[in-house]
Coordinates of C-alpha atoms in Angstrom, one line a residue:
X1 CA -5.0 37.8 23.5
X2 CA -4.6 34.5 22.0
X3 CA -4.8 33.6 18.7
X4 CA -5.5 29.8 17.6
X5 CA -6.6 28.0 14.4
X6 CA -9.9 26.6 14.4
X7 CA -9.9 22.6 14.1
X8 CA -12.3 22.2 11.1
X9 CA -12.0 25.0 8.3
X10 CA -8.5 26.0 9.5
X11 CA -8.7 29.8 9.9
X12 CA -5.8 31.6 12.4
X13 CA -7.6 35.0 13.2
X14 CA -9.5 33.6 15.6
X15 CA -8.6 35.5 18.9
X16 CA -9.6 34.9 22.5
X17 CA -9.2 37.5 25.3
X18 CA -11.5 36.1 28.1
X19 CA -10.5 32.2 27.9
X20 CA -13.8 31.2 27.1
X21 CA -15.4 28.9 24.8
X22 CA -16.0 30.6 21.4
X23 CA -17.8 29.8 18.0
X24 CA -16.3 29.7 14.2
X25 CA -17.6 31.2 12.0
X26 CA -18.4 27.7 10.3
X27 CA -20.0 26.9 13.3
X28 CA -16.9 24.7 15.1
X29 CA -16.9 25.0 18.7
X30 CA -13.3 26.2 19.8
X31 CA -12.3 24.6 23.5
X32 CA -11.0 27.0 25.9
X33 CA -7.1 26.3 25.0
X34 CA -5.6 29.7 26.6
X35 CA -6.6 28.8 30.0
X36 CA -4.3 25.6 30.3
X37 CA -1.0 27.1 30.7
X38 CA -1.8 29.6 33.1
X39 CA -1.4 26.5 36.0
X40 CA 2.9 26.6 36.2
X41 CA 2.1 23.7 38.4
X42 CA 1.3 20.8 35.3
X43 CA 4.0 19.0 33.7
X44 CA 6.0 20.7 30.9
X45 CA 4.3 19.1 28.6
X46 CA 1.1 21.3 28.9
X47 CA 3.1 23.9 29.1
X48 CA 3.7 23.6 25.3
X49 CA 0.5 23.6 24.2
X50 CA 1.6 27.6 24.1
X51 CA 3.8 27.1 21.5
X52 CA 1.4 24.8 19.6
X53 CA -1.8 27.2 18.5
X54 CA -2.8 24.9 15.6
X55 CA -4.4 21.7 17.2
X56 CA -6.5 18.9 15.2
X57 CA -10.3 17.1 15.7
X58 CA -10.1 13.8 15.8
X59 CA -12.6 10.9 16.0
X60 CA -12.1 8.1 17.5
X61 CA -13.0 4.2 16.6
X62 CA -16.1 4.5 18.4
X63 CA -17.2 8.1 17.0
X64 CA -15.8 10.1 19.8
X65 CA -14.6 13.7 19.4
X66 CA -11.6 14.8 21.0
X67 CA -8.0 17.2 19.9
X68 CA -4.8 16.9 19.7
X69 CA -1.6 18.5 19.8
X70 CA 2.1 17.2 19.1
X71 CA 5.2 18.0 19.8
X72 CA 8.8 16.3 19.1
X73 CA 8.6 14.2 22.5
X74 CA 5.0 14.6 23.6
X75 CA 1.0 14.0 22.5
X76 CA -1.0 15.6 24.0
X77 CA -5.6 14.6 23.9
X78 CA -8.2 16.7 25.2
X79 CA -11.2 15.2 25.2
X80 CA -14.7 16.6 26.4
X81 CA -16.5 15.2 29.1
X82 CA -19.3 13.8 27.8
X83 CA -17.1 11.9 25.3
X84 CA -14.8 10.9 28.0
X85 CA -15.6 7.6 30.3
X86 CA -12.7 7.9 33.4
X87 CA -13.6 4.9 34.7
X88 CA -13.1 2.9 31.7
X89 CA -10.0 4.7 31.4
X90 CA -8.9 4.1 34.9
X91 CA -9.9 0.0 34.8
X92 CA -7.5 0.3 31.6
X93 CA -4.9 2.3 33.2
X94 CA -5.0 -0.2 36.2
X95 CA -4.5 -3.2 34.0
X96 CA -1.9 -1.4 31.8
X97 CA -3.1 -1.6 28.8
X98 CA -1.9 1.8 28.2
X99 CA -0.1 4.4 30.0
X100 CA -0.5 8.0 29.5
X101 CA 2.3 10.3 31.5
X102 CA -0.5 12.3 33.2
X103 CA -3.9 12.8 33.3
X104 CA -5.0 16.6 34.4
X105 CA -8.7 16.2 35.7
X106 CA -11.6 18.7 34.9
X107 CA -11.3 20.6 37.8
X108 CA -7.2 21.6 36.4
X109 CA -8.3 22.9 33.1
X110 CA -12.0 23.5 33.4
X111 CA -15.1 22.1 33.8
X112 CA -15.5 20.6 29.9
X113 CA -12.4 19.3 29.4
X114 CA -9.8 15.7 30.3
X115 CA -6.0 16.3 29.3
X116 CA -4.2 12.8 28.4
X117 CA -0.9 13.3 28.2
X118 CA 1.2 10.7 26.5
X119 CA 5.2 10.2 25.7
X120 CA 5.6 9.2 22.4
X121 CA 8.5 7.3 22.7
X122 CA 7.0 5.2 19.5
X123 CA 8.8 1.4 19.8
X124 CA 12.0 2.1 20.0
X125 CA 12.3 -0.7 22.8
X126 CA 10.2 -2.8 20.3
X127 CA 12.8 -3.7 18.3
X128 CA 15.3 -4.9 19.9
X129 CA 13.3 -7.5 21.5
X130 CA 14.3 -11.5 20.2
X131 CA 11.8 -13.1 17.5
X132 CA 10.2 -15.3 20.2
X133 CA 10.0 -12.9 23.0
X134 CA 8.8 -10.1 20.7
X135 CA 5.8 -12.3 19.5
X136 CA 5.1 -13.4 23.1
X137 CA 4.6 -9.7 24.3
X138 CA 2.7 -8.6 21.7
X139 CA -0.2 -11.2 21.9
X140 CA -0.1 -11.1 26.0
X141 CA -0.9 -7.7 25.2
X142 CA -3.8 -8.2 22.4
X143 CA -5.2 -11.5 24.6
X144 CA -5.3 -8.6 27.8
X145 CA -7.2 -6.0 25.3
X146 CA -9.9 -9.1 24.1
X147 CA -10.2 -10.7 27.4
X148 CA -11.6 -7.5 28.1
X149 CA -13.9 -6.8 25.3
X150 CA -11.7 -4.5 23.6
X151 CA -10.1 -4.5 20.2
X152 CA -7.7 -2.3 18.5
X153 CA -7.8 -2.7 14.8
X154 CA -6.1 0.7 13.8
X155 CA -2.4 -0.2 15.2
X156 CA 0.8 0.7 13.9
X157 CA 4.0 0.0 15.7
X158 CA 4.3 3.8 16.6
X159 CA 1.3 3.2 19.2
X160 CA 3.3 0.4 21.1
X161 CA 6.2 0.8 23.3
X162 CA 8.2 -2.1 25.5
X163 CA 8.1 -1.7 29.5
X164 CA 10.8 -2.6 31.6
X165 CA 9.4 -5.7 32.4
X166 CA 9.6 -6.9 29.1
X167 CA 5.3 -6.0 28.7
X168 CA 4.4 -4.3 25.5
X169 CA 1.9 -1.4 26.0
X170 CA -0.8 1.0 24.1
X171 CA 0.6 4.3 24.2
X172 CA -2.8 5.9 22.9
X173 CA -5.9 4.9 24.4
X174 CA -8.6 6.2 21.8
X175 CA -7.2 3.2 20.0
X176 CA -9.3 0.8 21.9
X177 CA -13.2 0.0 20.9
X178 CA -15.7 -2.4 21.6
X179 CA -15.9 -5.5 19.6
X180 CA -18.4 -4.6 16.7
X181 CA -18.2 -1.0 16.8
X182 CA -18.8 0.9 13.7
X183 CA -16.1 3.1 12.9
X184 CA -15.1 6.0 10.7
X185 CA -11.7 6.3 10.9
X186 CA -8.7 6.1 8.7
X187 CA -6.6 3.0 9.0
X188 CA -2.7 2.8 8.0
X189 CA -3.0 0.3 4.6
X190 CA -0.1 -1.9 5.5
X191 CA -1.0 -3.0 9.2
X192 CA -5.0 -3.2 7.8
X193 CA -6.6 -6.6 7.9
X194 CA -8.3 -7.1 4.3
X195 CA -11.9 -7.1 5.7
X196 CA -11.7 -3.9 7.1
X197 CA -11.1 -2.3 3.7
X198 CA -14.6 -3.3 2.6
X199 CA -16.7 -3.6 5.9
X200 CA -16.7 -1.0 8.8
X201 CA -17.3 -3.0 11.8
X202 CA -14.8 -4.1 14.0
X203 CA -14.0 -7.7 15.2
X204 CA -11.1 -9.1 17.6
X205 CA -9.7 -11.6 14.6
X206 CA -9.3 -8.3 12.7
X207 CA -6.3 -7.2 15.0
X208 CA -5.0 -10.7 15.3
X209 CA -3.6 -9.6 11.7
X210 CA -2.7 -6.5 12.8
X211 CA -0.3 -7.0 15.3
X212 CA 1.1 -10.5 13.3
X213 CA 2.1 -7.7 10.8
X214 CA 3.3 -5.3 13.4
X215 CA 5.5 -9.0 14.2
X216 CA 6.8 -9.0 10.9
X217 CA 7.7 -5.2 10.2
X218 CA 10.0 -4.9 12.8
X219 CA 11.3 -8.7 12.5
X220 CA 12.1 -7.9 8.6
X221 CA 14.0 -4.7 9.3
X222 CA 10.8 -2.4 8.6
X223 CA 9.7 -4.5 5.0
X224 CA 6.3 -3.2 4.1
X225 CA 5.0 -6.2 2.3
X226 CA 1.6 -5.9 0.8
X227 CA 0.6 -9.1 -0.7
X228 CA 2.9 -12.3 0.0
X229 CA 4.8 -12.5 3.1
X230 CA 8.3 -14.2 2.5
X231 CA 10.0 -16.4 5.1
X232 CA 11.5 -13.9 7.7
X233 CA 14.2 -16.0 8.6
X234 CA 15.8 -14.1 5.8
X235 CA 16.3 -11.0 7.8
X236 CA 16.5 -12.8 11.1
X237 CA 18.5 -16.3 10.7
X238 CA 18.3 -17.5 14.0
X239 CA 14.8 -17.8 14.7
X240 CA 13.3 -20.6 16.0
X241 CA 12.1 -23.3 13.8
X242 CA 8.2 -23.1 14.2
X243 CA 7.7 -20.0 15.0
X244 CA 6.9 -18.3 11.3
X245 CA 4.6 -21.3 10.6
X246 CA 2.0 -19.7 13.8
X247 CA 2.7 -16.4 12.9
X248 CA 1.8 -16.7 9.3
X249 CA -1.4 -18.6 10.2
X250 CA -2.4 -14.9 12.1
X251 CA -2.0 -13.3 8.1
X252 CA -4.6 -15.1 6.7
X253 CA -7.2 -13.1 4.5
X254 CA -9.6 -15.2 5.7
X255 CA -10.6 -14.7 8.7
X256 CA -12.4 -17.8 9.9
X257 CA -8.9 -19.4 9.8
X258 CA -7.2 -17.1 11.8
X259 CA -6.1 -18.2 15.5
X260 CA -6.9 -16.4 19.1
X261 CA -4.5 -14.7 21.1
X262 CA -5.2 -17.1 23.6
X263 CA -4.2 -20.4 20.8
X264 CA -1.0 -18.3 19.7
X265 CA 0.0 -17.8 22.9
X266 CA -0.1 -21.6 24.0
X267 CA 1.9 -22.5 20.5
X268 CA 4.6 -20.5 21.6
X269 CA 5.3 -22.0 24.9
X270 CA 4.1 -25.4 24.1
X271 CA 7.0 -27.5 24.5
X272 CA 7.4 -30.8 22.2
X273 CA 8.2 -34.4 22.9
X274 CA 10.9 -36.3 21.2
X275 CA 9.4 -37.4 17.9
X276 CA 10.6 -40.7 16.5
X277 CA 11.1 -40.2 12.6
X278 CA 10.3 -41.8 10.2
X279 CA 11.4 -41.4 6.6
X280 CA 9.6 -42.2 3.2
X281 CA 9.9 -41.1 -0.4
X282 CA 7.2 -41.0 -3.5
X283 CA 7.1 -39.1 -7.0
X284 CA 5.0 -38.5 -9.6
X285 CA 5.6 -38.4 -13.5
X286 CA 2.1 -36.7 -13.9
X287 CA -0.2 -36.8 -17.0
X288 CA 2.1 -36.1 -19.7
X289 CA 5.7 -38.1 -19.2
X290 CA 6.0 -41.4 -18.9
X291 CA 9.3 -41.2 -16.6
X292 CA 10.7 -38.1 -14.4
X293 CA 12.4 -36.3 -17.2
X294 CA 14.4 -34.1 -14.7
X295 CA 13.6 -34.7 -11.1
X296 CA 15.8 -37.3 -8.8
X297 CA 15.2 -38.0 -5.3
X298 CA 16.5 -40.7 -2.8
X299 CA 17.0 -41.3 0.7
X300 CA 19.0 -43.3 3.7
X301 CA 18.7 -43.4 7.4
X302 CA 21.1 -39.9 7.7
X303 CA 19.8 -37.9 4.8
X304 CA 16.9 -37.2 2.3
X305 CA 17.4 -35.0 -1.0
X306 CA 15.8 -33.6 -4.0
X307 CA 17.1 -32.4 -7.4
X308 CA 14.8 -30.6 -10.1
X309 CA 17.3 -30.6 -13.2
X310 CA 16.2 -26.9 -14.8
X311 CA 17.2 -27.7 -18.5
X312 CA 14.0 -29.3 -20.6
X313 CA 16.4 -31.8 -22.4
X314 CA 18.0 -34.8 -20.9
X315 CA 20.7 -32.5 -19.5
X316 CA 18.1 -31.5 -16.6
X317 CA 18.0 -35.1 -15.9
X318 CA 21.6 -35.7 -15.7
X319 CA 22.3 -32.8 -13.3
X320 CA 19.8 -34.0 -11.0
X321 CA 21.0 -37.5 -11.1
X322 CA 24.4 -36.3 -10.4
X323 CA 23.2 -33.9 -7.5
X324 CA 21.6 -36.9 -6.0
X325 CA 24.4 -39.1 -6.6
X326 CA 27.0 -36.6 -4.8
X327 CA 24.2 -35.9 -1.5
X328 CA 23.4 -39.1 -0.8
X329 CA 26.7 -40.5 -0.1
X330 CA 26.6 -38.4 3.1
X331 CA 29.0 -35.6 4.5
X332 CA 28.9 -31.8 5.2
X333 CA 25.8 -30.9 2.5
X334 CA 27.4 -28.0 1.6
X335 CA 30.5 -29.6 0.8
X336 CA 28.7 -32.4 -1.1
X337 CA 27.1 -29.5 -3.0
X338 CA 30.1 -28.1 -4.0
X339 CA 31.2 -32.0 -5.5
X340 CA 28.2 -32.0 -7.1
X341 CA 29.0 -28.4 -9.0
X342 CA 32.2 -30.2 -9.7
X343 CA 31.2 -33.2 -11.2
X344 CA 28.6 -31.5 -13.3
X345 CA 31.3 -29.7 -14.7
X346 CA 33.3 -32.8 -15.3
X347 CA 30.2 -34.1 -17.0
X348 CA 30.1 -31.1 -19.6
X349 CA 33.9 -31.2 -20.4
X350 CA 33.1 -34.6 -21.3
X351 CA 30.5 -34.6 -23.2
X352 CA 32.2 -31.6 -25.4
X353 CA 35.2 -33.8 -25.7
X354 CA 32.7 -36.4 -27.3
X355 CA 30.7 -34.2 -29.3
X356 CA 33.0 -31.4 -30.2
X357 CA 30.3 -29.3 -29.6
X358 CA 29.7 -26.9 -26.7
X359 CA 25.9 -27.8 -25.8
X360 CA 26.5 -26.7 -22.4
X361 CA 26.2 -22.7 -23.5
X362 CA 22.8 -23.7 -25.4
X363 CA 20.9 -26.2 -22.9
X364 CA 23.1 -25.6 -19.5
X365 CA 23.6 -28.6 -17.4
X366 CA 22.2 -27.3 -14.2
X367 CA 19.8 -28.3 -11.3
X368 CA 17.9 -27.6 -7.9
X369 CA 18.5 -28.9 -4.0
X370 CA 17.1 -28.9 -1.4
X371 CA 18.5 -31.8 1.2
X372 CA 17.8 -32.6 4.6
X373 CA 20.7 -35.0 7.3
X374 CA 19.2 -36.4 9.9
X375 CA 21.1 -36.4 13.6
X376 CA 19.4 -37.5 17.0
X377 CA 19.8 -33.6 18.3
X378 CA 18.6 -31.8 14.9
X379 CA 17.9 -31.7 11.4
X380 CA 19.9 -29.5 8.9
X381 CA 18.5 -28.1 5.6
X382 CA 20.0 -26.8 2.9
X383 CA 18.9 -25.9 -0.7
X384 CA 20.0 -23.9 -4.2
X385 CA 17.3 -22.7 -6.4
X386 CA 12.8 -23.2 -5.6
X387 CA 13.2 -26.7 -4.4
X388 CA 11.7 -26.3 -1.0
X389 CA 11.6 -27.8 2.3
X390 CA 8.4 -27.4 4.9
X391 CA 7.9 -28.1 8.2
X392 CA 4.8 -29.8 9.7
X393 CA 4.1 -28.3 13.4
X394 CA 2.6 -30.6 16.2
X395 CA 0.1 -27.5 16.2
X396 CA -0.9 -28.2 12.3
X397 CA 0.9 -25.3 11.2
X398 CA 2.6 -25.6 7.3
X399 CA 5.8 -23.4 7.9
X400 CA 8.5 -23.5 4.8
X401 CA 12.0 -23.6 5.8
X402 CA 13.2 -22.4 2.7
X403 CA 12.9 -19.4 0.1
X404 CA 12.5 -19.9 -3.3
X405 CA 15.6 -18.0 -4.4
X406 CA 14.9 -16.6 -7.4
X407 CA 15.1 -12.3 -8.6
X408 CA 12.2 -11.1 -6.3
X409 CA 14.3 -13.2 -3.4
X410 CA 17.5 -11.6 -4.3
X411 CA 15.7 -7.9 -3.9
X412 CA 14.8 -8.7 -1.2
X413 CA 17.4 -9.4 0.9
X414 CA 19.2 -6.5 -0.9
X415 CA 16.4 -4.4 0.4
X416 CA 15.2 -3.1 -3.0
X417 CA 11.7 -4.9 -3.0
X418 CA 9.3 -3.7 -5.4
X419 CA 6.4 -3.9 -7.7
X420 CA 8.8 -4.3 -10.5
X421 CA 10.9 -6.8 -9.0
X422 CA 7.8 -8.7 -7.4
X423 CA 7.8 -10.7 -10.4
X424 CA 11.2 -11.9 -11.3
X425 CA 11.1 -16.0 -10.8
X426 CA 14.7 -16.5 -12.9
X427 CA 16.6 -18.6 -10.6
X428 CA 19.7 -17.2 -9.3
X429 CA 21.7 -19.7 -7.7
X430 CA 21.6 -23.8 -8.5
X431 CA 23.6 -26.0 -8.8
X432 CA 26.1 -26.4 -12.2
X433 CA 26.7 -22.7 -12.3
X434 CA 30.3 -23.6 -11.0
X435 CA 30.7 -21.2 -8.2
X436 CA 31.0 -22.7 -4.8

């Protein structure tokens, strides 16, 4: 006697004696679970399915029905036949899209029924894998999946895991539907592409998202970011120049300017002739000034920089002049920043010493950076405060270099993102605030 839970309304008392199919009394059809761990021959996994009486209905993306069971280590699907296409499964399985442990065949556990078996090893592998290399085996993957006719909208990084020869694979295979399929299923929020939320039919540029976020979770150190998507480089400092710029392109909310697998892929590897640079400089006073009250900007044949002075009096514009002054003279940037904190100083102490006043605590004397030096291997960019730098790809992707560093910054890299914090624009470092 065998007592199991039936998948729909829950009830336990449900007891089978002769292994065969029985009836709910709300109707659910219960599948013959008791006969499967009579073989001792199947893996160890089946085996558990004793220990595991409660089991689940599921539906797939394409309206299927199947069950599962879980354990610690090990997923276990049964799906019926008529639900079940094994040569699909197989032309997948070939091509290795996804990899259950075992498959235990109708004639092991009855007539009705497939057993998928699956190790739920859940991306373990996944992040450990290098920025570039990481984005690289995720879109071979998704290209495989569309060259095929497949999509898989519904991923989280728990359904991917990294093979030993560096190929990322789909540990469940009801993940997969055909392009346009309606579906009914639940999808995890923060791996969602927007359009999903309102319309039920699946597309390929909808999991073009999907896996850029899966890109960004585990690049950011697991950051569930809903709405903007700061710089990773904060997390991950060495990653290559470029790459954020295509990978951000693949977050779009609208979809028509999302890229294919296929394009991502060949912006990856492309690799770039030696550009010949030119430099050039032009600012605006806008509609309401008739001079730059508090920006200052200059450049030579080694460097380029920018200053924003932050006070709304003529101290903003002093700062920024000084800032300039300091940068464009050439050096180590960060060392020129730190003469430039020094000489605003200077600037202050001097001005009190005129004045006999102490203007400095009401109107601080403080600016922005952001500078660029110019070498014939590389360019170096540094910057203090929301003056930014960008980078122009050969592909035509925007990619900013730098973070606005400001409260919500400061969370975080602290790790203590939030709603509340979202917000917070106050500047927390610039220069004239006399630390180096």
């Amino acid at each position: 006697m065998t007592k199991i839970a039936c998948p729909d309304c829950g009830i336990e008392n449900i007891a089978s004696a002769d292994m065969q199919e029985i009836s709910c009394e709300c109707g659910a059809q219960i599948p013959r679970l008791g006969l499967i761990p009579q073989f001792q021959s199947v893996c160890k996994a089946i085996k558990l399915l004793s220990e595991f009486p409660k089991f689940s209905k599921q539906h797939s993306l394409s309206g299927e029905i199947y069950y599962t069971l879980e354990t610690s280590n090990t997923a276990l699907q049964i799906w019926q036949v008529e639900n079940f296409d094994i040569d699909a499964q197989r032309e997948r399985l070939n091509n290795q899209i996804l990899v259950p442990t075992q498959i235990i065949m109708p004639n092991e556990i009855g007539d009705n029924y497939y057993l998928l078996v699956y190790q739920t090893v859940h991306g373990k592998n996944i992040e450990q894998v290098q920025p570039l290399a990481l984005a690289n085996a995720l879109f071979e993957l998704i290209e495989h999946i569309h060259d095929r006719g497949f999509c898989v909208p519904s991923l989280t990084p728990a359904d991917l895991d990294m093979r030993e020869d560096g190929k990322v694979r789909l540990l469940h295979g009801h993940k997969i539907c055909c392009q346009n399929t309606k579906f009914t299923s639940r999808f995890y929020p923060a791996f969602t592409a927007p359009e999903l939320n309102y319309h039920s039919i699946v597309k390929q540029v909808s999991d073009i998202f999907t896996i850029a976020k899966i890109w960004y979770w585990i690049i950011s150190k697991k950051q569930v970011i809903l709405d903007d998507f700061p710089c990773p480089r904060i997390w991950h400092p060495d990653m290559p120049v470029g790459l954020w710029g295509v990978l951000r392109a693949c977050l779009q909310n609208q979809v028509n300017y999302r890229p294919t697998a296929s394009d991502v892929l060949i912006l990856l590897n492309q690799e770039y002739e030696p550009v010949e640079l030119f430099l050039g400089m032009h600012t605006d006073v806008g509609r309401k000034a008739d001079h730059n009250q508090e920006d200052a900007c200059a450049y030579n044949e080694h460097i380029a920089v920018v200053s924003d002075g932050i006070s709304q009096s003529d101290w903003g514009e002093k700062a920024s002049k000084i800032v300039v002054k300091n940068l464009i003279q050439g050096g180590l940037l960060q060392e020129q920043i730190n003469k430039a904190n020094a000489a605003i100083g200077q600037a202050i102490l001097e001005d009190q010493n005129k004045s006999h006043k102490a203007k400095q605590f009401l109107d601080p004397m403080s600016a922005t950076v952001v500078a660029a030096s110019f070498s014939a291997e590389c360019v170096t960019c540094v910057s203090l405060g929301d003056s930014r730098a960008y980078l122009l790809s050969a592909g035509n992707y925007l990619e900013r270099l730098t973070e606005d560093q400001n409260g919500s910054w400061e969370a975080i890299i602290n790790g203590e993102h939030s709603a509340k914090v979202a917000n917070d624009k106050h500047l927390t470092p610039w220069v004239g605030r006399f630390h180096p």
